[in-house]
Structure formats: structure tokens, C-alpha cells
PDB file of C-alpha atoms in Angstrom:
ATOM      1  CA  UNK Z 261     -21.947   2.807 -11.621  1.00 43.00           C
ATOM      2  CA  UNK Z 262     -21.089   5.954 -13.461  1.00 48.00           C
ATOM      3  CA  UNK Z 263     -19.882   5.235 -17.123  1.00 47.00           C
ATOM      4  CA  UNK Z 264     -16.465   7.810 -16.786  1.00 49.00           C
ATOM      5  CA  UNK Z 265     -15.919   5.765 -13.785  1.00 76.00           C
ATOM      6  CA  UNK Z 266     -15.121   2.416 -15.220  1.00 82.00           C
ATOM      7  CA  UNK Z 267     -12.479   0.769 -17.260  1.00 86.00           C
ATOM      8  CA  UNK Z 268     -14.151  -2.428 -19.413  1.00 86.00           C
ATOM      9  CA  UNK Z 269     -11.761  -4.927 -21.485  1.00 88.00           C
ATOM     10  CA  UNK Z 270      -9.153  -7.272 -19.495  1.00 91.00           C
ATOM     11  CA  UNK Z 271      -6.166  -5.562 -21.357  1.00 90.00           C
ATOM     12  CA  UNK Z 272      -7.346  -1.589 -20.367  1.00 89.00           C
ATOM     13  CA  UNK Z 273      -8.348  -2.987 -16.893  1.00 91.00           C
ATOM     14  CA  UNK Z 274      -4.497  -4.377 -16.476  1.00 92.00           C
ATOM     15  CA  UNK Z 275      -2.930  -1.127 -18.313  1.00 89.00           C
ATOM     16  CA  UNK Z 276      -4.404   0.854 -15.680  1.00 88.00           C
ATOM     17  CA  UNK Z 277      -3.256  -1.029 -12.502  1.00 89.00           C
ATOM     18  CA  UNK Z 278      -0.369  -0.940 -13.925  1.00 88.00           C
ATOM     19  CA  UNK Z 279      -0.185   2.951 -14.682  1.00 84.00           C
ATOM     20  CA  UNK Z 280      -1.034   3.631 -10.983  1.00 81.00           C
ATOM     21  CA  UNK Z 281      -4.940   4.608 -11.690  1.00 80.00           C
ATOM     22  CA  UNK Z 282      -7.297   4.144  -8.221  1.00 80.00           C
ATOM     23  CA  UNK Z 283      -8.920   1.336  -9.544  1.00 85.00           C
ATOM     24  CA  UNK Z 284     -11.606   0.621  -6.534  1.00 81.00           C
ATOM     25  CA  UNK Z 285     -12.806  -3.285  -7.881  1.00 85.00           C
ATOM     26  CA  UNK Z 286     -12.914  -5.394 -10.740  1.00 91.00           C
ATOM     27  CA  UNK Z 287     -15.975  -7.976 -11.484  1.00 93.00           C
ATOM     28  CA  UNK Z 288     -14.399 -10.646 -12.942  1.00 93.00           C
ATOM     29  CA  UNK Z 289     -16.760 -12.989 -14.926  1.00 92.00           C
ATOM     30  CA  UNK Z 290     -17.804 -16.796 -12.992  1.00 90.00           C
ATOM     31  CA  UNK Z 291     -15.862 -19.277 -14.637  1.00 82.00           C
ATOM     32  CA  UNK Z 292     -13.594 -16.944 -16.805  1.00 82.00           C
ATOM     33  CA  UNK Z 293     -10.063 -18.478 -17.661  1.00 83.00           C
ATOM     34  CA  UNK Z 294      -6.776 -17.799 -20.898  1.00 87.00           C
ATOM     35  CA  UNK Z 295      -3.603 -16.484 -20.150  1.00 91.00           C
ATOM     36  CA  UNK Z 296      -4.994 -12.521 -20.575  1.00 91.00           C
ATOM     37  CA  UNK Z 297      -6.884 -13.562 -17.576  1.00 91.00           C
ATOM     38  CA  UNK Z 298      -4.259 -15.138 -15.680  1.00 92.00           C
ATOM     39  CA  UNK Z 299      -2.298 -11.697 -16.323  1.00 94.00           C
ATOM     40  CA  UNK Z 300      -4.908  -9.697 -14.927  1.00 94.00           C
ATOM     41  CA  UNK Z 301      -5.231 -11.742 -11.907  1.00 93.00           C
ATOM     42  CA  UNK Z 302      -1.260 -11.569 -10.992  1.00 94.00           C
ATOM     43  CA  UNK Z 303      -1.304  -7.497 -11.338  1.00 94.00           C
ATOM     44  CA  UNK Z 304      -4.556  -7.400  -8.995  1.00 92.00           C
ATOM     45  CA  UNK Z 305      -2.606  -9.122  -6.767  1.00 90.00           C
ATOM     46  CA  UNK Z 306       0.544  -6.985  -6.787  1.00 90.00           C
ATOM     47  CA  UNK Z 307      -1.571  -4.201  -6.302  1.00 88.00           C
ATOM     48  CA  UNK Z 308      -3.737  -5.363  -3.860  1.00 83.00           C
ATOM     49  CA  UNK Z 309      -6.679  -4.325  -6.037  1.00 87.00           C
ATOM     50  CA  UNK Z 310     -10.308  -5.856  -4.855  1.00 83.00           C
ATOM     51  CA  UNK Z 311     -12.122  -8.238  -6.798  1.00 89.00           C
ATOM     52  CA  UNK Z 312     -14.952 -10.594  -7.467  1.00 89.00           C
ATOM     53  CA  UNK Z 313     -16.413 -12.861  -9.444  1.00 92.00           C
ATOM     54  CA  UNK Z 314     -19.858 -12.066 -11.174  1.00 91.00           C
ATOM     55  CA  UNK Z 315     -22.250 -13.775 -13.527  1.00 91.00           C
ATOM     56  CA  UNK Z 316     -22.108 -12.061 -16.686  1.00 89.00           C
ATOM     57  CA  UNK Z 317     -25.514 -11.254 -16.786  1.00 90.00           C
ATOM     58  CA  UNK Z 318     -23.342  -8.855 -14.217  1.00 88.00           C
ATOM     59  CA  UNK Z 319     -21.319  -7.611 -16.371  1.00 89.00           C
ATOM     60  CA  UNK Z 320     -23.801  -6.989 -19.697  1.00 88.00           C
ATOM     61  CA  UNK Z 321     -25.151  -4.748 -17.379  1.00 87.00           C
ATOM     62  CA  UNK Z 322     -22.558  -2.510 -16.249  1.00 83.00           C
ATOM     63  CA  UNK Z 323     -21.944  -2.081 -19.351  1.00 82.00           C
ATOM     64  CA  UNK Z 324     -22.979  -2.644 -23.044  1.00 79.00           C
ATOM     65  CA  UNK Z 325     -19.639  -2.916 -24.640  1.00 76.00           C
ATOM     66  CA  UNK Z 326     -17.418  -5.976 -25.586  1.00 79.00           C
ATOM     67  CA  UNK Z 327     -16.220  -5.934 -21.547  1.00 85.00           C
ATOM     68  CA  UNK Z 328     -14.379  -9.885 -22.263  1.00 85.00           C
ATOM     69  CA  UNK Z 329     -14.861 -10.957 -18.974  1.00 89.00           C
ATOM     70  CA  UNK Z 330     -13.717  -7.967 -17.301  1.00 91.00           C
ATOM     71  CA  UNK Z 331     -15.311  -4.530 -15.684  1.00 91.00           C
ATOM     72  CA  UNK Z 332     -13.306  -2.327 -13.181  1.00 90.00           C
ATOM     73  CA  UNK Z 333     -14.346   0.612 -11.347  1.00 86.00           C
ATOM     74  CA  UNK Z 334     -12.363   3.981 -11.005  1.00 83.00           C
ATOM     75  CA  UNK Z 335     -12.155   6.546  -8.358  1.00 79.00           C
ATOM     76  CA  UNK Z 336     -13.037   9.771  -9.336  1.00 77.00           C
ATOM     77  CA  UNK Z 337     -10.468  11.271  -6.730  1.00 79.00           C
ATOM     78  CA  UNK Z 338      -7.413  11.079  -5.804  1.00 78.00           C
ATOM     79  CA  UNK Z 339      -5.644   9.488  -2.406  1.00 86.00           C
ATOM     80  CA  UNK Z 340      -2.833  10.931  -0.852  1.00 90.00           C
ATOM     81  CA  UNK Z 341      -0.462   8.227   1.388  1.00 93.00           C
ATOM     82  CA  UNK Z 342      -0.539   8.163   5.438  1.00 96.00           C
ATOM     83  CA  UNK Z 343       2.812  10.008   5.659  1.00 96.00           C
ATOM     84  CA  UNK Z 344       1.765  13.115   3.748  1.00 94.00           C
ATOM     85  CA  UNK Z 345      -1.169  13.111   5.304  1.00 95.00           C
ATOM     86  CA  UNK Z 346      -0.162  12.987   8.466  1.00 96.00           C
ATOM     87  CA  UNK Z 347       2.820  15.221   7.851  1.00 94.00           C
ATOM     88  CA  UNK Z 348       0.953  18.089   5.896  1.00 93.00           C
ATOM     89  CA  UNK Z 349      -1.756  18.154   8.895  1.00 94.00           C
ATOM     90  CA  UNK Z 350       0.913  18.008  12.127  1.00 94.00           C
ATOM     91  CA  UNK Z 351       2.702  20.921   9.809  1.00 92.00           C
ATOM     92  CA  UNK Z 352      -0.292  23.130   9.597  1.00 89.00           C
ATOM     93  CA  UNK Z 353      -2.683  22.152  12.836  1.00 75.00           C
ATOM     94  CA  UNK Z 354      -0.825  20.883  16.230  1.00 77.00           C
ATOM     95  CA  UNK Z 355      -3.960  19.143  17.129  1.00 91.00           C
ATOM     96  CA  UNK Z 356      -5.788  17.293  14.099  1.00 95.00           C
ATOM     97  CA  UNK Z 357      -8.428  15.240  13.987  1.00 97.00           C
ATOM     98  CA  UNK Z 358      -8.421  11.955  11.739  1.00 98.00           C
ATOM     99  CA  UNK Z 359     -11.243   9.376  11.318  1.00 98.00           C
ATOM    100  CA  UNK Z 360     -10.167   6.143  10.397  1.00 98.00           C
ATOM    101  CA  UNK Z 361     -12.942   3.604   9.018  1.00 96.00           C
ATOM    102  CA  UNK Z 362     -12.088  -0.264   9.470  1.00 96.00           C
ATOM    103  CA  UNK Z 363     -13.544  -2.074   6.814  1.00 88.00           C
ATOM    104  CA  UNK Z 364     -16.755  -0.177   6.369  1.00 92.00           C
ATOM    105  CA  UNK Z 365     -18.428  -1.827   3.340  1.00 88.00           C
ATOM    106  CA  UNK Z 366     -21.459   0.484   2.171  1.00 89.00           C
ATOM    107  CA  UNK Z 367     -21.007   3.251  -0.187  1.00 87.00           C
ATOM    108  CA  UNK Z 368     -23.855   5.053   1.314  1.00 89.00           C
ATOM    109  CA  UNK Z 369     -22.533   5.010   4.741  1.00 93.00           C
ATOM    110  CA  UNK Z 370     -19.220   6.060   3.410  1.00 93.00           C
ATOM    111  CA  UNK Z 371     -20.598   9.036   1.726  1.00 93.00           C
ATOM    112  CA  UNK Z 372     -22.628  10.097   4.493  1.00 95.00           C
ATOM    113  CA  UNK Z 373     -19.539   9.739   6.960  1.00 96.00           C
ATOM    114  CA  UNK Z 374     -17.178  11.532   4.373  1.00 95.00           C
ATOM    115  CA  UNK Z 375     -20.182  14.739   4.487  1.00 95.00           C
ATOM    116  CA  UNK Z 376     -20.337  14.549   8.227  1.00 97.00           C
ATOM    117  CA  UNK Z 377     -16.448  14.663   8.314  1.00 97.00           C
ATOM    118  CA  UNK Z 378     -16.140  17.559   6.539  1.00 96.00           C
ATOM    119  CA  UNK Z 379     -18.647  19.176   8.099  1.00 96.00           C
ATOM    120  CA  UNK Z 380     -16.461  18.632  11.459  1.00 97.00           C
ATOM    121  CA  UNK Z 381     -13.322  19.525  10.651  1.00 95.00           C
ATOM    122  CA  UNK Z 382     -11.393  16.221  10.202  1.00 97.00           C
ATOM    123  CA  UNK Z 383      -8.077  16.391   8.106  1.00 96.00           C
ATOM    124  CA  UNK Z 384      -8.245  13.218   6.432  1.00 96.00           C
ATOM    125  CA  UNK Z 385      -9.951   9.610   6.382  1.00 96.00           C
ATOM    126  CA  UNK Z 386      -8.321   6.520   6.408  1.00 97.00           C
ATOM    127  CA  UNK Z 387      -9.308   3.369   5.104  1.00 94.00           C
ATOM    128  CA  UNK Z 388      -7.952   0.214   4.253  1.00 92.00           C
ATOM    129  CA  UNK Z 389      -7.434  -0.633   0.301  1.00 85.00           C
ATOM    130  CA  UNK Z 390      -9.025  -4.173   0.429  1.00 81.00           C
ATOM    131  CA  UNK Z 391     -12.485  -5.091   1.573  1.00 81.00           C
ATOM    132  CA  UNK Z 392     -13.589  -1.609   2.400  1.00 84.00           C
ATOM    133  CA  UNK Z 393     -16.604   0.686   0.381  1.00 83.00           C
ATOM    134  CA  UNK Z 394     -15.837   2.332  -3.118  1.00 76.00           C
ATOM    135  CA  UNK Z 395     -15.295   5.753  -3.823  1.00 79.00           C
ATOM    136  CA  UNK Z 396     -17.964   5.582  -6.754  1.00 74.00           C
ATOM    137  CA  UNK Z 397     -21.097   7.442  -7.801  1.00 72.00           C
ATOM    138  CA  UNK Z 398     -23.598   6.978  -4.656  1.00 78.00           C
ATOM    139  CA  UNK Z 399     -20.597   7.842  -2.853  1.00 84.00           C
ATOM    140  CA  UNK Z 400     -19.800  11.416  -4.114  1.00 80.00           C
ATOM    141  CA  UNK Z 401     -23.683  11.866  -4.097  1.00 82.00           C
ATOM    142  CA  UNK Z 402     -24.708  11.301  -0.868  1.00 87.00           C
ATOM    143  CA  UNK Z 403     -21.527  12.951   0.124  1.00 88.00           C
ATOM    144  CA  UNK Z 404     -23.015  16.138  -1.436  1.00 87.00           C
ATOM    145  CA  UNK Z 405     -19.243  16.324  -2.943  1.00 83.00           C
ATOM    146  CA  UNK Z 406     -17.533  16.737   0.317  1.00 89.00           C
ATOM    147  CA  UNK Z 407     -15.873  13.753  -1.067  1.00 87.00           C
ATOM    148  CA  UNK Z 408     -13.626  16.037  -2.978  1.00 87.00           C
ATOM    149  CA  UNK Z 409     -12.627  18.312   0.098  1.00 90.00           C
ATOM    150  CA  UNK Z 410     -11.506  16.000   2.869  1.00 93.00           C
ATOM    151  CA  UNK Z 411      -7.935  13.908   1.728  1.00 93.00           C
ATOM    152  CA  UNK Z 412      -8.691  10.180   1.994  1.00 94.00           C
ATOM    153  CA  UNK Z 413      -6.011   7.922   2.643  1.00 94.00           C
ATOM    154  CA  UNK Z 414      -5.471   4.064   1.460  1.00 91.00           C
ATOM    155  CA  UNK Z 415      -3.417   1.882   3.608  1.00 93.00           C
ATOM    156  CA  UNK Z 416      -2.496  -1.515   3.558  1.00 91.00           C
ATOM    157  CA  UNK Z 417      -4.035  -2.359   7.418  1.00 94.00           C
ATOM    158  CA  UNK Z 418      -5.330  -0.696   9.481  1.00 97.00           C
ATOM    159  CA  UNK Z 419      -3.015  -1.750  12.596  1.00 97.00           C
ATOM    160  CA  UNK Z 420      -0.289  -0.100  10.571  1.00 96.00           C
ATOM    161  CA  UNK Z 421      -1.951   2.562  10.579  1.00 97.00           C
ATOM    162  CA  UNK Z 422      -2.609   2.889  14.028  1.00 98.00           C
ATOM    163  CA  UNK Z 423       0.713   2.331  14.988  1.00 98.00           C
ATOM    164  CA  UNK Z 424       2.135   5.222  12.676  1.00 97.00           C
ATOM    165  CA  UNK Z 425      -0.728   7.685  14.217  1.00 98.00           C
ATOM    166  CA  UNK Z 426       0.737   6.651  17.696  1.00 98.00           C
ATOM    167  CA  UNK Z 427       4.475   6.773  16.697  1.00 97.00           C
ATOM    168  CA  UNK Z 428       3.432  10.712  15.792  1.00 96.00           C
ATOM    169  CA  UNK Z 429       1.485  11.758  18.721  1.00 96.00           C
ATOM    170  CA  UNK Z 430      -1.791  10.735  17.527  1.00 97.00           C
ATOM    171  CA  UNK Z 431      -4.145   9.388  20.238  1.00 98.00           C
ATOM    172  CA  UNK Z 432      -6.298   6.344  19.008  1.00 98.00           C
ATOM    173  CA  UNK Z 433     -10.064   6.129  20.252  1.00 98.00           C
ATOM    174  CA  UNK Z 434     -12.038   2.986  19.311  1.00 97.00           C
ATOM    175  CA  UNK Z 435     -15.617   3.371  19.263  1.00 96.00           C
ATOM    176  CA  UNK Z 436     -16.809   0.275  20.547  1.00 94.00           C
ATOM    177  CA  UNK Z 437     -19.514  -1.387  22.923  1.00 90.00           C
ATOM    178  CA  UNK Z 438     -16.777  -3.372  24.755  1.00 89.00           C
ATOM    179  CA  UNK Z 439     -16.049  -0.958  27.240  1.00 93.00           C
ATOM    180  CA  UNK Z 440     -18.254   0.784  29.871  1.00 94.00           C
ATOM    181  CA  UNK Z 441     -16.032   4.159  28.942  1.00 95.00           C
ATOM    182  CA  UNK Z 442     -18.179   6.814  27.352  1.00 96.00           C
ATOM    183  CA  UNK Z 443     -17.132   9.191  24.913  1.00 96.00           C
ATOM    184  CA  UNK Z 444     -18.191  11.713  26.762  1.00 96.00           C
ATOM    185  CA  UNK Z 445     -14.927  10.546  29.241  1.00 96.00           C
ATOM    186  CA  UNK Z 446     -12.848  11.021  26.700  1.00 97.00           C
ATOM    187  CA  UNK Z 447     -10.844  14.001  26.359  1.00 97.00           C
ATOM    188  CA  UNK Z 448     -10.785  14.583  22.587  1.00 97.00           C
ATOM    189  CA  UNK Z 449      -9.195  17.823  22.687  1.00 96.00           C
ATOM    190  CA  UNK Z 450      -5.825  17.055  22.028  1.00 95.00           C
ATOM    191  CA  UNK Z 451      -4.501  14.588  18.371  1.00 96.00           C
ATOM    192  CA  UNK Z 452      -6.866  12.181  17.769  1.00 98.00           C
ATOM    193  CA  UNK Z 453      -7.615   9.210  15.314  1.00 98.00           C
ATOM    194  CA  UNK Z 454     -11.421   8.244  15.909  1.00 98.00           C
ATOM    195  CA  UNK Z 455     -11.780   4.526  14.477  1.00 98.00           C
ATOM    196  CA  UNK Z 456     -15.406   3.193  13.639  1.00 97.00           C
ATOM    197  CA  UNK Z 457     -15.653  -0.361  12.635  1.00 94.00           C
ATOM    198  CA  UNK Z 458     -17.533  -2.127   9.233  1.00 88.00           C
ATOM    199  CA  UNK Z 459     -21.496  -2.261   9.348  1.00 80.00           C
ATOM    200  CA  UNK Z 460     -21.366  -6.010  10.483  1.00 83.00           C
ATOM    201  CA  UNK Z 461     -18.441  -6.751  12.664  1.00 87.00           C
ATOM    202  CA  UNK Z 462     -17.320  -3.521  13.736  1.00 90.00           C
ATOM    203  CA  UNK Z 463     -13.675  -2.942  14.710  1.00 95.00           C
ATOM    204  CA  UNK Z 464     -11.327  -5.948  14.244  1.00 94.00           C
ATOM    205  CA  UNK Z 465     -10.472  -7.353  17.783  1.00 95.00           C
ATOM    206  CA  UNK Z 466      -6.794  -7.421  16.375  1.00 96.00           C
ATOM    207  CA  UNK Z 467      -7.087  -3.370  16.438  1.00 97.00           C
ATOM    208  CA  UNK Z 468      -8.844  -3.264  19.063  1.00 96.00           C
ATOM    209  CA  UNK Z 469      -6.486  -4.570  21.062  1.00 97.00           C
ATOM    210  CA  UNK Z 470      -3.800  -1.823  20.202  1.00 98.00           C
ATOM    211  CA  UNK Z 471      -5.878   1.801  20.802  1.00 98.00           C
ATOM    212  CA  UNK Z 472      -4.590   3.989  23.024  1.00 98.00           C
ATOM    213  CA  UNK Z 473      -8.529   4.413  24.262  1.00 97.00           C
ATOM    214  CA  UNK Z 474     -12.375   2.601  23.794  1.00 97.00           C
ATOM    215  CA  UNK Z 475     -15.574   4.298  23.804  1.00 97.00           C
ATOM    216  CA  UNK Z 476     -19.321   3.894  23.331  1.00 94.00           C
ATOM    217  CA  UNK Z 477     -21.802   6.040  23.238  1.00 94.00           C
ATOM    218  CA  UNK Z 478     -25.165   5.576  26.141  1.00 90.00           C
ATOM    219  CA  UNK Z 479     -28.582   3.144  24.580  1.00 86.00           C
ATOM    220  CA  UNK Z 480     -31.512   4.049  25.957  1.00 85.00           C
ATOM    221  CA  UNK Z 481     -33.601   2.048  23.787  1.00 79.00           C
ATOM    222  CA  UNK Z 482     -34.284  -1.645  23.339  1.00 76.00           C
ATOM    223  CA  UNK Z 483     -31.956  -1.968  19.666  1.00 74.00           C
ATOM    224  CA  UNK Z 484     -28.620  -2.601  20.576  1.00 69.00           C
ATOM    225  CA  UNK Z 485     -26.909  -0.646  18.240  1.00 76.00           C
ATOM    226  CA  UNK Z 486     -26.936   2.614  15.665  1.00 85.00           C
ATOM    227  CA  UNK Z 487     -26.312   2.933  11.905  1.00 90.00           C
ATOM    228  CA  UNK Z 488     -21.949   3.507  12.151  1.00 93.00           C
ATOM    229  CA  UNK Z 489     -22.888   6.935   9.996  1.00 94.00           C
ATOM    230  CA  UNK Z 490     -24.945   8.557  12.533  1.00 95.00           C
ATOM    231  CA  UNK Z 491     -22.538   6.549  15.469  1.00 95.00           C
ATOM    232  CA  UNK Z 492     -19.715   8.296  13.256  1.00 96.00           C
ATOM    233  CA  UNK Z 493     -21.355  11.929  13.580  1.00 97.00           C
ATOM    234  CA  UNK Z 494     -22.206  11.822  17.157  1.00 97.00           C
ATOM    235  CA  UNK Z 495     -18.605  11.421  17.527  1.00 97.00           C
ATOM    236  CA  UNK Z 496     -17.455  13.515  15.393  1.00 98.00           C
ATOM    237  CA  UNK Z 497     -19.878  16.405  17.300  1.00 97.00           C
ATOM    238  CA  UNK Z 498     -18.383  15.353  20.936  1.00 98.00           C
ATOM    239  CA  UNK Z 499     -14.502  16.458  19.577  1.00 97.00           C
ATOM    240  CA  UNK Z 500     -16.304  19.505  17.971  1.00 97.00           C
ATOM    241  CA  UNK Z 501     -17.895  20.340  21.466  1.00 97.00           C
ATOM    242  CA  UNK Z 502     -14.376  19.638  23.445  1.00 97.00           C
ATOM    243  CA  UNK Z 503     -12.723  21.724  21.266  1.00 95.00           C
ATOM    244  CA  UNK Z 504     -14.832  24.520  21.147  1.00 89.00           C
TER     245      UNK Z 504
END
């Protein structure tokens, strides 16, 4: 974790929640308790910040200072909401091209999708605020800073979202292996959202069930299933190909 991107001290941790700083996760120390604490715990909350709880052995690493129980990490961008996002792109480009990630948990894979998306074109990435990857150092590194150049948006769920893409014209395309449609079926051409699901479980069945459209992509060989980041670019590439 990059130094300039954390906040240590329960006090300076709850200041910035509370001034609106992107405050990715706080490591809370095993076992820690007081009122201070108890404050800290009730803004997280509020602001539906992520947390967990660490040995402290954690903590004295992340950082050599008097951290009382208490180390948060900060994005080193900015995110801009769904409805300027989707408002600003619709304005400028009739038929954009979103990604939304559901839950992806790796850094690395989220820096590596982030490159690939602006290598593609996409106008913004969605994700959801709790339980999905950091926007911390490994993350603007292996996105060779393309992290910086394609808007990222936080939402609360990711059905929400889905339903707000929809209500505006936005075509939603799961990439899944529960469906014998391939993406190469889909017509990708026109507004699309393409969702990819977390590492692990992939896309929650609860989304899944409201896409306008599923697809997988063919396995010729005996593992079952690719890394989502590569997955992620090989869709990307088919919209590129459509559109071109």
C-alpha cells in the first residue's frame, strides 16, 4: 500500500468519511473496542465504507506510526456517479460502451481490466462500493495509469445499476457459461453494458436474472474457465470488431 494513499489514526480515518474522501477499506484491529471506535464503526456504516478486522501485527506493518487500531486506504482518483456518467456519454456518443464488474475482488485483475478498457474504447466502469477490488497502488500499476483516463463509477448494487442502464437505452450482456449463446451472436454494435462477474462466483444469479442478454465465449480445452481479465478483453475486442 502506497504511503500518500492511506489515512492512519481512528479520528483522521472518521474525519475523512465524513469529508466525502474515496476511502476504499479500513483494517480495523482484532479485538479493538472505546467509544472512538464505536464512532468509527457507525460512519463506515453510513457510508457504506468496506472493512475488516486485522491482527495488528497487520497494521504495524502498513504502517509505522501510532495507527490506534485503525488504517484506511485512499483512492488516488476520483469517481464520478452513474447519472453523470451515463448522461455525459449518451450526450457526446449515441452508442457507448460501459463495462460493469460485479464484485471482482483482485486488484490485479482490476488493473489489467481498467488497461484493456481503455485500450477499447469503453466510457466508464462500474463497480459496486462494497466487496469489490481497491483502486490502490498495484492497481494504477498494472493499469499502466489508464486508471486515470477511463471514469469509474461506484454504485450501491449492481441490479440498480442495471436497471438505470436499461431505463436509458443501454443493452445489458452477461458474460456467463449458463447459456449456449456466444458472444459472437451478439450484436454489440448498438448501447451496451458488458457485465463480468468476481474471480470466484462470477455474476450474482440475482443479476443474472435481469440482463437484457447472456453470453460465453467457446472452450476448447480441458479447464473450464479463463482468468475474468483476459475473459474481459476478449469481449471487449468482439464490440471493437462489430463496430468497426
Amino acid at each position: 500500500m502506497e504511503k500518500e494513499h492511506q489515512i492512519f489514526g481512528i479520528r483522521a480515518i472518521i474525519e475523512a468519511i465524513q469529508a466525502g474522501k474515496d476511502v476504499d477499506k479500513v483494517f480495523i484491529q482484532k479485538e479493538a473496542s472505546g467509544e472512538l471506535m464505536k464512532d468509527l464503526m457507525k460512519v463506515m456504516k453510513r457510508a457504506s465504507v468496506n472493512f475488516s478486522y486485522v491482527p495488528v501485527e497487520k497494521l504495524n506493518r502498513l504502517t509505522p506510526n501510532n495507527h490506534q487500531g485503525a488504517v484506511a486506504t485512499i483512492s488516488p482518483i476520483g469517481f464520478i456517479s452513474l447519472e453523470d456518467l451515463v448522461e455525459s456519454t449518451l450526450e457526446a456518443n449515441k452508442k457507448p460502451l460501459f463495462l460493469i464488474l460485479d464484485q471482482l475482488s483482485d486488484a490485479r485483475n482490476f488493473g489489467a481490466i481498467i488497461r484493456t478498457a481503455e485500450c477499447t474504447g469503453v466510457n466508464g466502469i462500474i463497480v459496486q462500493k462494497t466487496g469489490s477490488a481497491p483502486v490502490n497502488g498495484d492497481t494504477v500499476k498494472t493499469s499502466a495509469g489508464a486508471v486515470f483516463n477511463v471514469p469509474i463509477c461506484k454504485v450501491e448494487h449492481i441490479k440498480d445499476a442495471v436497471f438505470y442502464l436499461q431505463g436509458s437505452g443501454i443493452k445489458t450482456v452477461a458474460a456467463t457459461e449458463r447459456t449456449e449463446d456466444s458472444i459472437y451472436d451478439i450484436d454489440l454494435t448498438e448501447g451496451v453494458a458488458i457485465i463480468m462477474g468476481s474471480e470466484d462466483r462470477g455474476i450474482n444469479p440475482s443479476v443474472l436474472k435481469i440482463v437484457d442478454e447472456k453470453a460465453k465465449l467457446p472452450m476448447f480445452g480441458t479447464i473450464g474457465s479463463l482468468n475474468v481479465s483476459v475473459a474481459c478483453g476478449a469481449f471487449l475486442y468482439e464490440a471493437v470488431r462489430q463496430r468497426k
